[in-house]
XYZ file of N, CA, C and O in Angstrom:
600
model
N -174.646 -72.271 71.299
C -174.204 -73.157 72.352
C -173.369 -72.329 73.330
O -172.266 -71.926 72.957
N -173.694 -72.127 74.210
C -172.505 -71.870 75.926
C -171.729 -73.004 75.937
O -171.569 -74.203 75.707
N -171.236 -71.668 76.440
C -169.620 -72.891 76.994
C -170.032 -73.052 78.420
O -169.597 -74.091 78.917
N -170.831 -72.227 79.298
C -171.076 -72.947 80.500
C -172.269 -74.421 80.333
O -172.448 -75.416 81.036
N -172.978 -73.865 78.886
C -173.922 -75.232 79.424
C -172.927 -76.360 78.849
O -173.122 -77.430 79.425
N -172.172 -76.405 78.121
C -171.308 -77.522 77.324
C -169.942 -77.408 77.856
O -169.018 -77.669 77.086
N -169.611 -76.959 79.400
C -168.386 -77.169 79.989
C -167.617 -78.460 79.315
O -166.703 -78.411 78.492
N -168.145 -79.460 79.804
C -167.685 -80.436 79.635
C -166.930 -81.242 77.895
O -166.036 -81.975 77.470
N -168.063 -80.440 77.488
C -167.764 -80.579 75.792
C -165.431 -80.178 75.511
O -164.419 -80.722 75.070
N -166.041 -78.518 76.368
C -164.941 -77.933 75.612
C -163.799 -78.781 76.557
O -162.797 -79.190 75.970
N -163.930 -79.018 77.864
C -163.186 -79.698 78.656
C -162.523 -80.733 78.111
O -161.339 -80.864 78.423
N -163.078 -81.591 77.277
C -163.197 -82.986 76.666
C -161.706 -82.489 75.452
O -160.527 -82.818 75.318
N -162.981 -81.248 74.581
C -161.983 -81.034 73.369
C -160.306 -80.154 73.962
O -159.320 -80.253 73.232
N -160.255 -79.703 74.721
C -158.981 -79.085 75.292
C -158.048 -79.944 75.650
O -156.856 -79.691 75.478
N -158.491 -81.103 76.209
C -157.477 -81.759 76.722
C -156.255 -82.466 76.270
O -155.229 -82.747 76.889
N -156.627 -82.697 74.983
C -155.451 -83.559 74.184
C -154.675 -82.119 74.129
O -153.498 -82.401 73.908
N -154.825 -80.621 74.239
C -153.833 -79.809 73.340
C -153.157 -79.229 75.321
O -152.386 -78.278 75.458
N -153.582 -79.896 76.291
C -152.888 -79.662 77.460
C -151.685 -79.767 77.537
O -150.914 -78.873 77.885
N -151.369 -81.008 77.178
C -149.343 -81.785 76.759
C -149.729 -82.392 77.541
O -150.317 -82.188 78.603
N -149.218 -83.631 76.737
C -149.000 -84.759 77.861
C -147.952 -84.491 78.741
O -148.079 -84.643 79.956
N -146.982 -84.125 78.242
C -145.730 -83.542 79.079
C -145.606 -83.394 80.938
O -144.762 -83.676 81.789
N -147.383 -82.608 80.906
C -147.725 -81.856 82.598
C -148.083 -82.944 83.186
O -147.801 -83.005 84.382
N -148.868 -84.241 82.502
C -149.701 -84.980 82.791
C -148.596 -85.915 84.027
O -147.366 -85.880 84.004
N -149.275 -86.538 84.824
C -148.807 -87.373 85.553
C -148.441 -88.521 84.704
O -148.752 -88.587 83.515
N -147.658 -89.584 85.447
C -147.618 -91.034 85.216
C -147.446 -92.193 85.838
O -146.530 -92.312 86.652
N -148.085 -92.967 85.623
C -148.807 -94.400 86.591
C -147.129 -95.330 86.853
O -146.569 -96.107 86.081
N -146.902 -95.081 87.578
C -145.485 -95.745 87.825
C -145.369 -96.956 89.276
O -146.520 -97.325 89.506
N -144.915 -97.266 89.722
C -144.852 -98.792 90.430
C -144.996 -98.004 91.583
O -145.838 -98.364 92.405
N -144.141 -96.707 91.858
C -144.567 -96.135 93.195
C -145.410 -95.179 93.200
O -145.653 -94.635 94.278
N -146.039 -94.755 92.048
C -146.787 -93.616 92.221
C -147.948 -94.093 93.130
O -148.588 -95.132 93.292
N -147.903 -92.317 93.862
C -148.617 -92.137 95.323
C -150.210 -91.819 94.458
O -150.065 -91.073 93.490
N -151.282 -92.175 94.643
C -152.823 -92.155 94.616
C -153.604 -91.258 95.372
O -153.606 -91.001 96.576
N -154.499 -90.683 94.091
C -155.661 -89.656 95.060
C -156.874 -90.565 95.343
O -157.200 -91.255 94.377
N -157.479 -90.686 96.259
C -159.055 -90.989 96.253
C -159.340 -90.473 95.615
O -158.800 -89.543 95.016
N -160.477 -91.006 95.530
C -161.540 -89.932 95.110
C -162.001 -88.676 95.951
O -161.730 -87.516 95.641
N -162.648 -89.015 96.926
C -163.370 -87.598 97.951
C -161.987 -86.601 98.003
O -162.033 -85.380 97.859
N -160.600 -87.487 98.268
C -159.656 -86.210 97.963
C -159.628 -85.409 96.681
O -159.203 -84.255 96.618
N -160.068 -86.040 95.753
C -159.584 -85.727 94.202
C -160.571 -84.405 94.248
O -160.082 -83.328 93.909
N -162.174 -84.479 94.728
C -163.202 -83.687 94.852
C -162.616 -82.378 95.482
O -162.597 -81.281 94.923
N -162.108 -82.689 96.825
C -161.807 -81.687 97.707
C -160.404 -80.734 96.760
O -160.602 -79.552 96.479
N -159.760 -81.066 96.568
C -158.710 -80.850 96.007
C -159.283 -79.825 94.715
O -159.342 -78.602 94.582
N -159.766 -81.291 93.630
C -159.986 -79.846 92.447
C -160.921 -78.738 92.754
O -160.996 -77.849 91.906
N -161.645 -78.640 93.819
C -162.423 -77.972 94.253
C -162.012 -76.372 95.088
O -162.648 -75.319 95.037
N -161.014 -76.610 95.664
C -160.154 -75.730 95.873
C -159.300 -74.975 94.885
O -159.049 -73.775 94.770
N -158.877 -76.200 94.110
C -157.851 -75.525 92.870
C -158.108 -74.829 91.490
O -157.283 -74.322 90.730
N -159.750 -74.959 91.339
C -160.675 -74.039 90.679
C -160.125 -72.999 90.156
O -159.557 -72.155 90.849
N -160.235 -72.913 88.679
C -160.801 -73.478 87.815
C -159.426 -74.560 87.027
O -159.642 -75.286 86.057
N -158.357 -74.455 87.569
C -157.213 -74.754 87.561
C -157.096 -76.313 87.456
O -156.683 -76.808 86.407
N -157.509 -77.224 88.694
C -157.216 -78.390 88.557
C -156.425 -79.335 89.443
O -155.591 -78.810 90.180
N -156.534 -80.346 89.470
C -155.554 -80.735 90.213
C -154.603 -82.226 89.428
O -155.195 -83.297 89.298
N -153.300 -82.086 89.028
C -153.086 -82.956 88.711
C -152.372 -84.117 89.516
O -151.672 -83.857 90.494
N -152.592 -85.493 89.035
C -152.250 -86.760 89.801
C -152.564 -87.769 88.987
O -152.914 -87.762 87.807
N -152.340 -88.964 90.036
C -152.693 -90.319 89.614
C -153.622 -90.641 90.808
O -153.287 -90.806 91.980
N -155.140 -90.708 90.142
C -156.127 -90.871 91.164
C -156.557 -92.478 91.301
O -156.468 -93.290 90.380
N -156.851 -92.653 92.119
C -157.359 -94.501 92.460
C -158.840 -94.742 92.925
O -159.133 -94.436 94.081
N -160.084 -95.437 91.828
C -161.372 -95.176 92.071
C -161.136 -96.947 91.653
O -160.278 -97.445 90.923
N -162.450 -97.733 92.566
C -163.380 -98.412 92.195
C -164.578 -98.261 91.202
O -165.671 -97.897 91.636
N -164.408 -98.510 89.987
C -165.814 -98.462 88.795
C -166.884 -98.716 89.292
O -167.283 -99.881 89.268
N -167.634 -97.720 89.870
C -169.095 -98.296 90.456
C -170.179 -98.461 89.051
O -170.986 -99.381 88.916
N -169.972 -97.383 88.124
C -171.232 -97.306 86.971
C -170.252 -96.790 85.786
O -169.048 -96.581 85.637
N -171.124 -96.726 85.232
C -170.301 -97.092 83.490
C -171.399 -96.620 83.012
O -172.503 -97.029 83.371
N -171.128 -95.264 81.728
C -172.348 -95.050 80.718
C -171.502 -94.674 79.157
O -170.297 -94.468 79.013
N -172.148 -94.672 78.527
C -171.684 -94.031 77.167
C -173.160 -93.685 76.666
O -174.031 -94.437 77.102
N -173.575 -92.639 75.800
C -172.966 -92.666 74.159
C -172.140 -91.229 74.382
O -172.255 -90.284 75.162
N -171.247 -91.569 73.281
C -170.233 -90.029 73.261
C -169.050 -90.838 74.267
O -168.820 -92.047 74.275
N -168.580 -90.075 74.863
C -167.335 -90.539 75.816
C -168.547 -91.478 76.582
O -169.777 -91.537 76.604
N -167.075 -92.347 77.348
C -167.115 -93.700 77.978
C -166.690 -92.834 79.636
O -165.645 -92.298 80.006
N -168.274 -93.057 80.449
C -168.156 -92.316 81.567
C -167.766 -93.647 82.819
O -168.452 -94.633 83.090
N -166.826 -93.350 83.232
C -166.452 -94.377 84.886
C -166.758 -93.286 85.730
O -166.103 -92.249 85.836
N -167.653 -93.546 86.241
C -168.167 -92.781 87.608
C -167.379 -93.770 88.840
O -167.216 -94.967 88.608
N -167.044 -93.332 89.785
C -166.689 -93.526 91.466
C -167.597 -94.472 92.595
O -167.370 -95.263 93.510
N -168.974 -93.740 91.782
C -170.291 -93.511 93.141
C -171.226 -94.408 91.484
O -171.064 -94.427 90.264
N -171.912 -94.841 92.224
C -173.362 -95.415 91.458
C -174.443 -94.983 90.764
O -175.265 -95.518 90.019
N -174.091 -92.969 91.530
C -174.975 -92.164 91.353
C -174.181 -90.965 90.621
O -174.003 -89.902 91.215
N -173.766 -91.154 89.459
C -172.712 -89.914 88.774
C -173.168 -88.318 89.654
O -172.313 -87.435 89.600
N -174.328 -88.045 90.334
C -174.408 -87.199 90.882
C -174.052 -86.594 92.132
O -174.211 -85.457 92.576
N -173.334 -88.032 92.760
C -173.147 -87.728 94.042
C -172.161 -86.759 94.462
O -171.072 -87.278 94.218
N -172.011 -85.774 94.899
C -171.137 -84.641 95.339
C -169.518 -85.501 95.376
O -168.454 -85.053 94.947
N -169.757 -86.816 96.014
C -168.529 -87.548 96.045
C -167.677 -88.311 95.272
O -166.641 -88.921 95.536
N -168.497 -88.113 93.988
C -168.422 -89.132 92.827
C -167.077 -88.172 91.976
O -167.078 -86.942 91.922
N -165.952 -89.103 91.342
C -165.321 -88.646 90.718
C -165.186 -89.319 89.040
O -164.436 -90.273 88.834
N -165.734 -88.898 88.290
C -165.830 -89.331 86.602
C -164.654 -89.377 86.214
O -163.729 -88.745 86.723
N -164.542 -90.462 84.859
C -163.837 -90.479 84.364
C -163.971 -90.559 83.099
O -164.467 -91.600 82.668
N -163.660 -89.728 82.347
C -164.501 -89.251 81.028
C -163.667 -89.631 79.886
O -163.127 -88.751 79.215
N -163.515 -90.901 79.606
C -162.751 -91.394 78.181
C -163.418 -91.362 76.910
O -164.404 -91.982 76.511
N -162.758 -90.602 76.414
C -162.705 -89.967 74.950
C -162.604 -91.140 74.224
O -161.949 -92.107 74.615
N -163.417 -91.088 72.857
C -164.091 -92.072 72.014
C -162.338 -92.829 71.408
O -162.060 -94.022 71.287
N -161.812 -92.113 71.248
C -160.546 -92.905 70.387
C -159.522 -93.598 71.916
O -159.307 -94.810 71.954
N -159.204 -93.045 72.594
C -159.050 -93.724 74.033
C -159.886 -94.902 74.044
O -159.382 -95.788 73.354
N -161.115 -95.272 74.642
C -161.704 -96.136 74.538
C -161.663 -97.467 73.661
O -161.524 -98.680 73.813
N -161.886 -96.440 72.559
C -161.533 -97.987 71.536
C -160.278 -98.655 71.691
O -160.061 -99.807 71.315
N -159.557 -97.990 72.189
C -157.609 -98.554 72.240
C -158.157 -99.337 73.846
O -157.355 -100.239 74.089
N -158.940 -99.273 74.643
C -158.902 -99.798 76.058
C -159.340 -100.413 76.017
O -158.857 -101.300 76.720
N -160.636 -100.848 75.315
C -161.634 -101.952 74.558
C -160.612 -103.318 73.775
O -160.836 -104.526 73.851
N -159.693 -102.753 73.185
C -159.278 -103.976 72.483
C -157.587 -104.198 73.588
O -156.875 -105.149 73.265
N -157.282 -103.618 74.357
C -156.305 -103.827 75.295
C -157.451 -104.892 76.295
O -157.242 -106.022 76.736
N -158.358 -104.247 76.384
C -159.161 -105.404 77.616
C -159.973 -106.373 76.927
O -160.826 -106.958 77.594
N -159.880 -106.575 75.997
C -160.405 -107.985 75.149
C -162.300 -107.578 74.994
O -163.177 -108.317 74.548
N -162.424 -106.305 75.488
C -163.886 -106.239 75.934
C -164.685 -104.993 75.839
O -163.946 -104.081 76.207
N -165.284 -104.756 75.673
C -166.094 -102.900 76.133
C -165.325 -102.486 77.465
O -164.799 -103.386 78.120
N -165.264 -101.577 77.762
C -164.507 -101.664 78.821
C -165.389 -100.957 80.050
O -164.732 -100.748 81.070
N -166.662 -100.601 80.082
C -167.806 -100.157 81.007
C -168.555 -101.718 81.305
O -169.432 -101.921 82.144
N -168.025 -102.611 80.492
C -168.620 -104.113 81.451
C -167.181 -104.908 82.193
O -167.423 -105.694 83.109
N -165.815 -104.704 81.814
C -165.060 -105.079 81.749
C -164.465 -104.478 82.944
O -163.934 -105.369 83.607
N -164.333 -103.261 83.517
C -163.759 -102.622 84.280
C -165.207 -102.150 85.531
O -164.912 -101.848 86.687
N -166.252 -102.159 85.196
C -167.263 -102.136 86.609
C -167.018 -103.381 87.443
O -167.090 -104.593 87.240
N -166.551 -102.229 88.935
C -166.214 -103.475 89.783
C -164.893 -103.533 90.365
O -164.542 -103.876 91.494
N -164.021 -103.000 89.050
C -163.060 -102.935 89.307
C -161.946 -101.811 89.963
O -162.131 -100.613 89.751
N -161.097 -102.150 90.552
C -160.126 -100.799 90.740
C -159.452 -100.386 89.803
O -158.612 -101.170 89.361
N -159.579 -98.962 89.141
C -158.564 -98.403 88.393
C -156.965 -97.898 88.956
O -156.676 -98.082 90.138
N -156.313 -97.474 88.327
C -155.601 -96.129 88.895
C -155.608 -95.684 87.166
O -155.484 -96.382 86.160
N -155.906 -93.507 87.436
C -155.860 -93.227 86.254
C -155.056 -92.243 86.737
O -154.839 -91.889 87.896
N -154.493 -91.708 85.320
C -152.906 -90.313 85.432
C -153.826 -89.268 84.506
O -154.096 -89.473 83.322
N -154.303 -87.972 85.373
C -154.264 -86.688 84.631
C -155.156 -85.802 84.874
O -156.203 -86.395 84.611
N -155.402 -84.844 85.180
C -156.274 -83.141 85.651
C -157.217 -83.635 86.736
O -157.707 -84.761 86.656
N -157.343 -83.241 87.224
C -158.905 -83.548 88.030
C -159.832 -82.452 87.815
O -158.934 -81.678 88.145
N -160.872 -81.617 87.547
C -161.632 -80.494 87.429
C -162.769 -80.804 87.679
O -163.513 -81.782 87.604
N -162.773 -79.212 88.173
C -164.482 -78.977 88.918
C -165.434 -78.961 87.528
O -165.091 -78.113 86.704
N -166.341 -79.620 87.248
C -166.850 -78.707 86.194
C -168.484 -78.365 86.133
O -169.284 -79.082 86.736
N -168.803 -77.495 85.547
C -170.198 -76.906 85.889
C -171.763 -77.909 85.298
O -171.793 -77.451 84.156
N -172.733 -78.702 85.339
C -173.428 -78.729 84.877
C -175.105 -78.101 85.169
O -175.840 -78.017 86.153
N -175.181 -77.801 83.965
C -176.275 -77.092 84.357
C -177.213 -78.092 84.205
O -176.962 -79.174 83.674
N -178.999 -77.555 84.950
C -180.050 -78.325 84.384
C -180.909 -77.276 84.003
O -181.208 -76.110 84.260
N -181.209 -78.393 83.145
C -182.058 -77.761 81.830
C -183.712 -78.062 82.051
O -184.269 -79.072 82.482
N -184.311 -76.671 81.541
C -185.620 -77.280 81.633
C -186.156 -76.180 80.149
O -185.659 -75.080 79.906
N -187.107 -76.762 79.451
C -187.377 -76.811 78.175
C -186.147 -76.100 77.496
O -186.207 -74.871 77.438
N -185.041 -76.727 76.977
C -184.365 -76.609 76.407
C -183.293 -75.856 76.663
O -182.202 -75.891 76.094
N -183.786 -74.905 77.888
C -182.974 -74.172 78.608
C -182.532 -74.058 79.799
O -183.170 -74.630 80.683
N -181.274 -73.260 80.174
C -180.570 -73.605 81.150
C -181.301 -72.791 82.070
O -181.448 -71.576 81.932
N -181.852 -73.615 83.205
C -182.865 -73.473 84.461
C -181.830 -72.019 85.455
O -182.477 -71.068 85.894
N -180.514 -72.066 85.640
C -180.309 -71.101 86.111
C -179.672 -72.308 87.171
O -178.472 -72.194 87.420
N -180.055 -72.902 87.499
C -179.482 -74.003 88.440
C -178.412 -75.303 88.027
O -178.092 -75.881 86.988
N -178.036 -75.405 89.604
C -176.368 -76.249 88.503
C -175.872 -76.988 89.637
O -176.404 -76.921 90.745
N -174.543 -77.913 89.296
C -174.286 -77.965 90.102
C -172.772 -78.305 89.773
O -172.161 -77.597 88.972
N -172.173 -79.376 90.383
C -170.602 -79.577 89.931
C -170.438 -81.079 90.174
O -170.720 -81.734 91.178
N -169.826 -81.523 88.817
C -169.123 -82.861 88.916
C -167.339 -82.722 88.731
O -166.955 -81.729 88.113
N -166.475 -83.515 89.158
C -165.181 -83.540 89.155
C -164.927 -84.816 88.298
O -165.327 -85.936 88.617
N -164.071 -84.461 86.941
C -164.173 -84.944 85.802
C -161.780 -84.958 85.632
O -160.909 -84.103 85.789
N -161.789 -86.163 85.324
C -160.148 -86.520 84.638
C -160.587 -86.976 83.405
O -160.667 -88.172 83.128
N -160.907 -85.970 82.573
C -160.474 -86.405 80.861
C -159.075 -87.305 80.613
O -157.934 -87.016 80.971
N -159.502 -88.389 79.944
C -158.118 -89.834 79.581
C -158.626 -89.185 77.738
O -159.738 -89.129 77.211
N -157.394 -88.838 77.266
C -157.187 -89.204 75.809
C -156.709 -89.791 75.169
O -156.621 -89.946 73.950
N -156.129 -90.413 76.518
C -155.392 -91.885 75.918
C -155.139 -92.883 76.526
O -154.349 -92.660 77.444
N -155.609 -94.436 76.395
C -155.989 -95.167 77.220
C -154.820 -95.805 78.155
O -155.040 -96.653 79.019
N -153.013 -95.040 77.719
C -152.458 -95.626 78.775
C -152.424 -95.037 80.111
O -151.735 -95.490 81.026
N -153.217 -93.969 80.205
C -153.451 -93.231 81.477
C -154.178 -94.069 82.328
O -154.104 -93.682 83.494
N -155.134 -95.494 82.106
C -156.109 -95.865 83.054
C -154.959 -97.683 82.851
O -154.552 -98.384 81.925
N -154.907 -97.676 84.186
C -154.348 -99.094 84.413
C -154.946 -99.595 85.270
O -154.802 -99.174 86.418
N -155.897 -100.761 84.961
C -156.439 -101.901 86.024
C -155.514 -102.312 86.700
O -154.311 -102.509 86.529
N -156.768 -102.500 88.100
C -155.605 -103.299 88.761
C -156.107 -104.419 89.153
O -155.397 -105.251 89.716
């Protein structure tokens, strides 16, 4: 396994050992990234990051594995900013929202607290990585008080 084709994997597994400490927090005045800023931003701050409390509308919702909140409708869109909640997160946001929370929260406005990153995906063609790629901007939540409906 690569770590470039499974960016996201190791992204996922790193994040709980970041500290919460660096992490932002969702507070009554905290100031909000868009999204297209959140893009522009971690995009610059490569491979580094950008941390905040970002503010997206749930356009699409997928799972299996982490619980994906995409921005855009089209997780591919250059403008789209993910939100990649980790399986034990989830379940704690699931029973805080009485509900799954990819039917419960599409539609809705979030605000979430923590990294923003560029990260690489490749595409694959028979099993292997085509050589071609591109980039999604991903805030790993490992814990579901980082995402507060609003």
């Amino acid at each position: 396994m690569s770590l470039r084709r499974h960016g996201w994997l190791l992204a996922a597994l790193l994040a709980p050992l970041a500290g919460c400490a660096t992490d932002p927090r969702i507070t009554p005045d905290a100031r909000w990234i868009d999204p297209s800023q959140a893009v522009q931003l971690a995009a610059a701050a490569a491979p580094r990051g950008v941390s905040g409390v970002f503010a997206l509308t749930v356009q699409s919702a997928a799972r299996p594995g982490p619980l994906y909140l995409n921005s855009e409708r089209d997780y591919r869109d250059p403008r789209n900013l993910t939100v990649v909640v980790l399986p034990a997160a989830a379940k704690t946001l699931a029973e805080r929202l009485h509900g799954e929370p990819e039917r419960e929260l599409r539609g809705r406005r979030i605000l979430v607290a923590g990294w923003a990153r560029r990260v690489r995906i490749d595409f694959i063609a028979d099993g292997r990585p085509s050589g071609k790629y591109y980039y999604q901007t991903h805030v790993v939540v490992s814990d579901a008080a980082q995402i507060q409906p609003l």
